[in-house]
Coordinates of C-alpha atoms in Angstrom, one line a residue:
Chain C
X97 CA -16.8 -12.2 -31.4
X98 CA -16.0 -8.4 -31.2
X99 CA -18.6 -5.4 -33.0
X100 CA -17.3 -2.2 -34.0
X101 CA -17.0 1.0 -31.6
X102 CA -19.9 2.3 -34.7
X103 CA -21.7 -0.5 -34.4
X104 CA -21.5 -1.0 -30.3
X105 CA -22.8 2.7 -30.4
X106 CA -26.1 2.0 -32.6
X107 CA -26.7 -1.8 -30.9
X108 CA -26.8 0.6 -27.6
X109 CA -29.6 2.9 -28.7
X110 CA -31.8 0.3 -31.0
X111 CA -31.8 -2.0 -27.8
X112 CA -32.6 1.3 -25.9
X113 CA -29.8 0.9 -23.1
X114 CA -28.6 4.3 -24.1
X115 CA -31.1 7.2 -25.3
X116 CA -29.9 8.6 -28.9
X117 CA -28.4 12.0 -27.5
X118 CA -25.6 10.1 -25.3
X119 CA -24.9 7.9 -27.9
X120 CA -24.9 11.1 -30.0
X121 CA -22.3 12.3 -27.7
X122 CA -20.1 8.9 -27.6
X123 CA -20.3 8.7 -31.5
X124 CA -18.2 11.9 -31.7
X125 CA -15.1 10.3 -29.7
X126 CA -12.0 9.5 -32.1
X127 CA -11.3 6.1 -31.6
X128 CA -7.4 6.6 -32.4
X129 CA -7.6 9.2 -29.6
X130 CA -8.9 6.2 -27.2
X131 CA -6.5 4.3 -27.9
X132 CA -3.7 6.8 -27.8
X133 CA -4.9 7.8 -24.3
X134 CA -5.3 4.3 -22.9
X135 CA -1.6 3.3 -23.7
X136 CA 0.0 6.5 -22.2
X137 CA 3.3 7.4 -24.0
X138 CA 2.7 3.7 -26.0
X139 CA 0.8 3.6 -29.3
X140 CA -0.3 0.5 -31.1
X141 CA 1.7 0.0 -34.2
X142 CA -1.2 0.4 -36.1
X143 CA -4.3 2.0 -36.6
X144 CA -6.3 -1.5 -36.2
X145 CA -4.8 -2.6 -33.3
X146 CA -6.2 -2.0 -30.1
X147 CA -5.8 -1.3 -26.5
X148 CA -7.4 -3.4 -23.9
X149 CA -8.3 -1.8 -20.5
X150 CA -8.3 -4.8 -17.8
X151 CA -9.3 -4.5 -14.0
X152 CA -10.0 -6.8 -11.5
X153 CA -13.2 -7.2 -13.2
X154 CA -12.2 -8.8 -16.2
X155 CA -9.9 -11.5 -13.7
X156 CA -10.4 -14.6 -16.1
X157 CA -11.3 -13.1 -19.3
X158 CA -10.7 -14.0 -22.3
X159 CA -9.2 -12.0 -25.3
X160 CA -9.8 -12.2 -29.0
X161 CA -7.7 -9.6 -30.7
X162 CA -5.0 -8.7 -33.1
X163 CA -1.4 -9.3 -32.8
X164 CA 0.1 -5.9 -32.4
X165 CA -2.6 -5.1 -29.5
X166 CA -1.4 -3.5 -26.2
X167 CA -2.9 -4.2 -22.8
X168 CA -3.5 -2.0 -20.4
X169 CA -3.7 -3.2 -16.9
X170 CA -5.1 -1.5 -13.7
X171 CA -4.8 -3.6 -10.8
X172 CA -5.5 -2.2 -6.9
X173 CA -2.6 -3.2 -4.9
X174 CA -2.2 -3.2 -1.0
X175 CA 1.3 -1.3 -1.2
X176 CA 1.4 0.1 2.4
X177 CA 0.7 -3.7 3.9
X178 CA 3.6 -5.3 2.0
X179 CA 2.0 -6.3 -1.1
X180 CA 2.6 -6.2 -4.5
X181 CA 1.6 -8.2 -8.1
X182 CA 3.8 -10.0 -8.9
X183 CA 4.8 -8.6 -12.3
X184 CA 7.3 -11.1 -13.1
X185 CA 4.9 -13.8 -14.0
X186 CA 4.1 -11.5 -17.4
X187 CA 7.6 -11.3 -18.0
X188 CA 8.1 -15.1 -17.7
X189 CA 5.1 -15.5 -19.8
X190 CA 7.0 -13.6 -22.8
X191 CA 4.7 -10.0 -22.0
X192 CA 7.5 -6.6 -22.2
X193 CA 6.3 -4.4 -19.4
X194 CA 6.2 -1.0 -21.2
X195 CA 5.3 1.2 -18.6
X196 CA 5.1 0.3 -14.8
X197 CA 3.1 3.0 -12.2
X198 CA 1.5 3.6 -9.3
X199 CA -1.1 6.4 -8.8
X200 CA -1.7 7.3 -4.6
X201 CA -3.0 10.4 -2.8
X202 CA -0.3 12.7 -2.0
X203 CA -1.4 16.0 -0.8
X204 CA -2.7 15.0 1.3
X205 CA 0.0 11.7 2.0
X206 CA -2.4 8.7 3.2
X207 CA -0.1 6.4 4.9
X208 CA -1.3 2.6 4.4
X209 CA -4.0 3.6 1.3
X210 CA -4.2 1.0 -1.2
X211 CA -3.1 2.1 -4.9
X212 CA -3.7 1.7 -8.0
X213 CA -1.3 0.1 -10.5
X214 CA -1.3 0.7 -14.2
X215 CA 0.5 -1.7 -16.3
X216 CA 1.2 -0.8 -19.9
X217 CA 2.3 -4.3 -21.7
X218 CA 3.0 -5.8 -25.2
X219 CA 1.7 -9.7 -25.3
X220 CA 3.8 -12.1 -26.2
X221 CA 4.3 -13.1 -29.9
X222 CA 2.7 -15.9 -30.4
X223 CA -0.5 -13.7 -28.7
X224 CA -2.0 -16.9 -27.4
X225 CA -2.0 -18.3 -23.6
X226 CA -3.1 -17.8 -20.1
X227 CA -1.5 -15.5 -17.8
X228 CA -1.2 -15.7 -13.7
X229 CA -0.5 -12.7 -11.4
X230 CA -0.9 -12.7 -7.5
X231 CA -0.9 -10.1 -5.3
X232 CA 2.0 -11.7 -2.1
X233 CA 4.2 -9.8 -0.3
X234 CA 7.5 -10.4 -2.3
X235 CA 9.5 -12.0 0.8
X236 CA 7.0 -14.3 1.8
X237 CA 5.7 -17.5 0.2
X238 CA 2.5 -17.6 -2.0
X239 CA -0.7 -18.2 -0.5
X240 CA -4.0 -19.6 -1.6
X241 CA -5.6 -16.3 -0.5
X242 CA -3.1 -14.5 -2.3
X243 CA -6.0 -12.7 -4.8
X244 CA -5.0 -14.0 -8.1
X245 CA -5.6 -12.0 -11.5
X246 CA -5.8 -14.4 -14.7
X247 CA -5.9 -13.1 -18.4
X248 CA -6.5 -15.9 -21.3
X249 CA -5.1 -14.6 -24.8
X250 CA -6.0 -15.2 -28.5
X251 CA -4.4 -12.4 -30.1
X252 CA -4.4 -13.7 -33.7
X253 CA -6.5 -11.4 -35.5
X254 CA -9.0 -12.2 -38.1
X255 CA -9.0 -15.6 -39.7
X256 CA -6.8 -15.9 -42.8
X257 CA -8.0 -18.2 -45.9
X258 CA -8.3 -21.6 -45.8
X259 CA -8.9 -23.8 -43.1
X260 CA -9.8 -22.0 -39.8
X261 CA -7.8 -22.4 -36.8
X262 CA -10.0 -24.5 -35.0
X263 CA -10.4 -26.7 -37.9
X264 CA -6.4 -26.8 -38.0
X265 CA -6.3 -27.6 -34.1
X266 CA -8.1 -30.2 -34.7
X267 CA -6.2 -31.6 -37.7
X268 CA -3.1 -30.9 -35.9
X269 CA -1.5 -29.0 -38.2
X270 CA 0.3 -25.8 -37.5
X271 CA -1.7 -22.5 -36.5
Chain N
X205 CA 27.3 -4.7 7.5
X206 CA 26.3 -1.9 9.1
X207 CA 27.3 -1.3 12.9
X208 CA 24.7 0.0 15.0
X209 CA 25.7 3.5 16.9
X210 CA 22.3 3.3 18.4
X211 CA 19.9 0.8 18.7
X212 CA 16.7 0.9 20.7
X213 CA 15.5 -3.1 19.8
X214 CA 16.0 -4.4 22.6
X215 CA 13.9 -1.8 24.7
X216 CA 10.6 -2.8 22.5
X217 CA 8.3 -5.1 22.5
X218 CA 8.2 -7.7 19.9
X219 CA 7.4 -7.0 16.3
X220 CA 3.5 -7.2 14.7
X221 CA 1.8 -7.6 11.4
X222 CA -1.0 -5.4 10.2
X223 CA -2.2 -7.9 7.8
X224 CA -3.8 -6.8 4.7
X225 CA -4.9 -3.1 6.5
X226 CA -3.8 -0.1 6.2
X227 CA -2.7 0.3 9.6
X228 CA 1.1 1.0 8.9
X229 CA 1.2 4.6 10.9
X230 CA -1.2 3.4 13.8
X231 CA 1.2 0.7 14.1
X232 CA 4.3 2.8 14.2
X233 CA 2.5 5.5 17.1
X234 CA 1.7 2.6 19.0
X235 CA 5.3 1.3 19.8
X236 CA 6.9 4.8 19.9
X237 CA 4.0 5.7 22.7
X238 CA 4.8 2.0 24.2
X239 CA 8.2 2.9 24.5
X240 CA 7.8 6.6 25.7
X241 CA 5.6 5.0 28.6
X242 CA 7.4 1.8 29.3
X243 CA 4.0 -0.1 29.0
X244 CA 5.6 -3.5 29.0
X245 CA 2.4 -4.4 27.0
X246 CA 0.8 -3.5 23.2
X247 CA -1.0 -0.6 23.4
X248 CA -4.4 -0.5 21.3
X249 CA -3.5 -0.3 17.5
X250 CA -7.2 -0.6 16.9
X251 CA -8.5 1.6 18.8
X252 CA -5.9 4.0 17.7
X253 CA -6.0 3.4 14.2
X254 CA -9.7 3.7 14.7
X255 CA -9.8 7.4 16.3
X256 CA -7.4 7.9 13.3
X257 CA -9.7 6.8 10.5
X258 CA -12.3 8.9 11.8
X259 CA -10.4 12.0 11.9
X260 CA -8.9 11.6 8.0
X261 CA -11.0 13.0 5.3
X262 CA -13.3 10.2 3.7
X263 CA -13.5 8.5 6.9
X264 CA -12.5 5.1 4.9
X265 CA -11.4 2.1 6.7
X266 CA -9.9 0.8 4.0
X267 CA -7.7 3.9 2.6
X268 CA -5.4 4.6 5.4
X269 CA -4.8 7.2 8.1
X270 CA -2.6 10.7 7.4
X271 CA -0.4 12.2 10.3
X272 CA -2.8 14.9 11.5
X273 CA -5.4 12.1 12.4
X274 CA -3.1 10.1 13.7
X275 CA -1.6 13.0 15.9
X276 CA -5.1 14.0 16.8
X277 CA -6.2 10.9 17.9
X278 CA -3.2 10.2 20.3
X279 CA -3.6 13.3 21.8
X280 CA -7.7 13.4 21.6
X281 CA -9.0 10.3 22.8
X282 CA -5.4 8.7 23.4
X283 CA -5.3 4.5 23.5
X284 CA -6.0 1.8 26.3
X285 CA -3.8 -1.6 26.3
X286 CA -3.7 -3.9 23.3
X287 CA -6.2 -6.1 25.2
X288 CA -9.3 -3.5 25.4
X289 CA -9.8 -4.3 21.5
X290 CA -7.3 -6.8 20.0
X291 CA -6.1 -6.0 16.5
X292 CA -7.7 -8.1 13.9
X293 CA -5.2 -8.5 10.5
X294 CA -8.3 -8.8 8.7
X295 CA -11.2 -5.5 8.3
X296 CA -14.7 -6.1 10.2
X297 CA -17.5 -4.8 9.6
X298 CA -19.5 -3.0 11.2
X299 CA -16.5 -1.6 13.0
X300 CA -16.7 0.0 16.2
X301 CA -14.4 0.4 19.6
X302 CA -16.6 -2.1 22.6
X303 CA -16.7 -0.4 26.0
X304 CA -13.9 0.1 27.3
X305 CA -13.2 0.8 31.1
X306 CA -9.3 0.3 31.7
X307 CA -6.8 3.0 31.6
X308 CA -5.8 5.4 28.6
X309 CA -2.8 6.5 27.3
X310 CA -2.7 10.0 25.5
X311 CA 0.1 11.8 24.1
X312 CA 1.4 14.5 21.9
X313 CA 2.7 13.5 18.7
X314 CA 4.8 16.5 16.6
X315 CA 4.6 16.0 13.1
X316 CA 7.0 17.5 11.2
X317 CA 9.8 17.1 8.8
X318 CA 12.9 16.6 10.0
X319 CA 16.0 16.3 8.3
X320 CA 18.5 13.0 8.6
X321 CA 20.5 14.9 11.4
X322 CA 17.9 15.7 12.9
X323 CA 16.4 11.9 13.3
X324 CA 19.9 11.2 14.8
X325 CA 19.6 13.5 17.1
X326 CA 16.3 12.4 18.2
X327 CA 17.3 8.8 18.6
X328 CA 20.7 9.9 20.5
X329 CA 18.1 11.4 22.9
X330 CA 16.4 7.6 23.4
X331 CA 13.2 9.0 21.4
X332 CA 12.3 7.0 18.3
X333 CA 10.9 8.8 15.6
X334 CA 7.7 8.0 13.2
X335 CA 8.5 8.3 9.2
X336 CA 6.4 9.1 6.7
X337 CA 7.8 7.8 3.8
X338 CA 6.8 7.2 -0.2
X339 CA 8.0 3.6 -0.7
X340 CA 9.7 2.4 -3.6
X341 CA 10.1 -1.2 -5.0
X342 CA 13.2 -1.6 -3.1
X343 CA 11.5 -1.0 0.3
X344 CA 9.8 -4.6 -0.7
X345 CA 13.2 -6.4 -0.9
X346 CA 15.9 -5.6 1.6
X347 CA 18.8 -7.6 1.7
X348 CA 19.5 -10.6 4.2
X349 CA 21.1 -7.6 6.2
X350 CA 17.8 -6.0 6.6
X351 CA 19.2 -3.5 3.8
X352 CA 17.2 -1.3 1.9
X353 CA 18.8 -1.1 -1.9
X354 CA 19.3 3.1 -2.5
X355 CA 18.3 2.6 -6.2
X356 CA 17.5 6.2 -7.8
X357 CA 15.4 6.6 -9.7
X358 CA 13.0 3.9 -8.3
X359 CA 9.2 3.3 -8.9
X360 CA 7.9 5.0 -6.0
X361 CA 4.8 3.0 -4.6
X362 CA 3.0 4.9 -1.8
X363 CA 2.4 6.3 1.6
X364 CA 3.9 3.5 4.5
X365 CA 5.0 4.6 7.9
X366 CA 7.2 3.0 9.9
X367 CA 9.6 3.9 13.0
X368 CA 13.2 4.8 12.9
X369 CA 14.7 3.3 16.1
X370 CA 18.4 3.4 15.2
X371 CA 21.2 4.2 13.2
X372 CA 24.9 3.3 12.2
X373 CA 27.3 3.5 9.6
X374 CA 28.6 1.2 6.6
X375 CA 32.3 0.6 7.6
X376 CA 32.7 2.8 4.6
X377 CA 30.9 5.8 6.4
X378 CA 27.7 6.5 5.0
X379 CA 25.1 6.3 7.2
X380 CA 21.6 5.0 7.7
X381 CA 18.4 4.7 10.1
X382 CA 17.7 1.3 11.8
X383 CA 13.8 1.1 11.0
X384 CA 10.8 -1.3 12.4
X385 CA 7.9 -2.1 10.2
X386 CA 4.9 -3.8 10.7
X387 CA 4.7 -6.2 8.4
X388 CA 6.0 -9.1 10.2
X389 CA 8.8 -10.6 11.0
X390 CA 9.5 -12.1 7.4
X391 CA 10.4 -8.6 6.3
X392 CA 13.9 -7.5 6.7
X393 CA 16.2 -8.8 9.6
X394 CA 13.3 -10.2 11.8
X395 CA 10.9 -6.9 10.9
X396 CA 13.5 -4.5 11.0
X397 CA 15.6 -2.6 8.4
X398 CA 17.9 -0.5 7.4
X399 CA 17.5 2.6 5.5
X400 CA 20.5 4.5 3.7
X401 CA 20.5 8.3 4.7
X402 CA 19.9 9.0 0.2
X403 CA 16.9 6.7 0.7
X404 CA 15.5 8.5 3.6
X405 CA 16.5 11.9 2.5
X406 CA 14.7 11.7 -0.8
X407 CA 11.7 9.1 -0.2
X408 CA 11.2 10.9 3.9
X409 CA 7.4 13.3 3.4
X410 CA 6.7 13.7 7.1
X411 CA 8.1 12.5 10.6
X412 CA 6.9 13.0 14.0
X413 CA 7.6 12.4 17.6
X414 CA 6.3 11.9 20.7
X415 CA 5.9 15.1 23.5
X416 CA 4.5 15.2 27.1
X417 CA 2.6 12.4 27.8
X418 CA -1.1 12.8 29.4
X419 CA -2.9 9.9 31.1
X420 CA -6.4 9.5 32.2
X421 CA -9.0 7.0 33.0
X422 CA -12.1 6.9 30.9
X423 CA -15.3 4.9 30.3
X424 CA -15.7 4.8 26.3
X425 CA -19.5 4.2 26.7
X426 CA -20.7 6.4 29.0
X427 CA -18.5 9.0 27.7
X428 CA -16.8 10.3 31.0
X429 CA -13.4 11.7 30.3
X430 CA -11.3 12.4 33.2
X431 CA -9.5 15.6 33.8
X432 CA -6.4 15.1 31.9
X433 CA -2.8 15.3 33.7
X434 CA 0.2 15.8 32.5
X435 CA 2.8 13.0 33.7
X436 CA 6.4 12.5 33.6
X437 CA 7.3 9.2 32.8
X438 CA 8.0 7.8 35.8
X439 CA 4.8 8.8 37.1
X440 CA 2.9 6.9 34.0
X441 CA 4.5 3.9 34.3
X442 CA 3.5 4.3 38.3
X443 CA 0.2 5.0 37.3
X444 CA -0.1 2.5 34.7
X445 CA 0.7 -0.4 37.4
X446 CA -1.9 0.7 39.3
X447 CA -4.4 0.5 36.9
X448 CA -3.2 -2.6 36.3
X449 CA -3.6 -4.1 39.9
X450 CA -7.1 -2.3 40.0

């Protein structure tokens, strides 16, 4: 179930979250420029796809989307105690790691701060699937307190003619 | 394999673990002042890393220490032995130092940037020297040798410190600085490492190391600060016996 950026903006002011002069104000943002920002140097191939900002907050969320959508993850990592995601996991999971950074202080230089990691990634293409990450330190074994960041997929876009997907799932046809 | 031209391992004290804090550079103070003094014991890390928190901008627990504070502190307020306030791997809060009545170490700490040679030097003169480096992922994954990979470029990662107690030569020639970290003694060759001299000249910010040492007895609670004195070593480690007898 998604709703327009147009149609997010009105549900905010006739349900009175947002008064009409903010919304005014977010009603005026160009949606291609969102998305162009979000991605960095990477654009969506096309002007319906989108890009997803994920945090820690969104740790078991799931995605309904288009195919050529681009993720955009920003994780807080623990990078002067040893630890790091463990980005490989997307990689095994089919994800291309676009762009791969790390913003920190450094004027001035906090020895120890925690970071934060931005993560610019293409999903797989069969869009669909749940994805693991933990935060270890790389020589060490993985431990149940490791925290753990989890992403479930459905990056099929709209429904096509026909039977839905569901309805195929169940039929065990092909979706 | 690298062969060691000096190594000052086996005149510390076994290698720790900050856990999940940022505690890398309170970490790296404490063993260069354990080895200035000859404690034969841990100094304080959390007391240190403490008086260092409070003197970095933002005052955060959680978002690390720079080498002003940290020089500050050591020279301020100084730290008592590890067991006045044992280091916790994980944050507590509230967080504050108990009373503490047993001796206290202070000591100047030089921050600066010093070139490779000028490390070298340092450790040829038996003083081991705190770097302030901006890791990169190959910091994360030495070799079985304890080897840091020189991989340029390389996703740098952040602000660690750690303390250069060594260095040697590849039988090649190129050179490189024996490190300790303090992140256990998974990491490396038993917590220790080896940094090429590329890696340290381009990923090196700050370094700093130890000066006169002051000692002085103190009561945290009741706030009464001896008259500090300026020791040589042999008198601190004289000193620091008899505080421990008392």
């Amino acid at each position: 179930m998604s709703a327009s950026y147009e149609a997010t903006c009105w549900g905010l002011v006739s349900h009175q979250i947002l008064p009409r002069s903010e919304v005014d104000v977010l009603r005026k943002a160009r949606i291609a420029r969102l998305k162009s920002t979000l991605g960095g140097k990477f654009k969506p191939s096309n002007s319906w796809a989108d890009v997803w900002k994920l945090t820690l907050k969104d740790d078991g969320t799931r995605l309904l989307g288009n195919p050529d959508d681009l993720l955009r993850i920003e994780l807080n990592e623990d990078a002067g105690s040893g630890h790091q995601w463990r980005v490989e996991a997307l990689r095994e999971a089919g994800y291309s790691v676009l762009s791969d950074e790390s913003a920190f202080s450094r004027e001035p230089l906090v020895y120890g701060a925690a970071t934060m990691r931005t993560l610019i990634v293409r999903p797989p293409e069969s869009g669909v699937g749940t994805v693991t990450m933990r935060e270890i330190q790389p020589w060490a074994n993985e431990e149940s307190s490791d925290p753990s960041f989890s992403v479930n997929l459905a990056l099929q876009g709209p429904e096509l003619g026909g039977l839905s997907r569901a309805d195929r799932r169940r039929l065990g046809l092909n979706t | 394999m690298i062969v060691p031209t000096i190594d000052l391992r086996p005149t510390l004290l076994p290698v720790r673990h900050q856990g999940r804090r940022p505690s890398c550079l309170a970490f790296a103070c404490s063993t260069a002042h354990e080895h200035k003094i000859c404690s034969g014991e841990h100094l304080c890390v959390e007391y240190l890393h403490y008086q260092a928190v409070t003197r970095t901008p933002g005052r955060n627990p959680s978002a690390g220490t720079t080498m002003f504070a940290a020089a500050a502190a050591l020279a301020e307020t100084g730290q008592p032995a590890e067991a006045a306030w044992p280091y916790c791997a994980l944050q507590v809060s509230p967080w504050a130092p108990p009373d503490i009545t047993s001796a206290f170490y202070r000591a100047t700490l030089r921050p600066s940037r010093l070139h490779f040679d000028e490390v070298v030097v340092a450790l040829d003169k038996n003083q081991p020297v705190v770097l302030g480096l901006v890791i990169t992922d190959a910091f994360y994954r030495p070799d079985s040798q304890g080897l840091v990979a020189d991989r340029n470029p390389d996703i740098e990662r952040g602000g660690h410190a750690v303390l250069a107690v060594g260095h040697g030569a590849f039988p090649a020639g190129s050179r490189a600085l024996l490190i300790r970290n303090s992140w256990g003694t998974g990491w490396g060759l038993g917590g220790y490492g080896w940094l090429p001299q590329p890696y340290v000249e381009r990923q090196l910010r700050e370094s700093a190391v130890l000066g006169p040492v002051l000692n002085y007895r103190t009561n945290v609670r009741n706030n009464r600060i001896g008259a500090p004195t300026i020791l040589n070593r042999s008198c601190v480690v004289a000193v620091g016996a008899a505080f421990s007898k008392a």
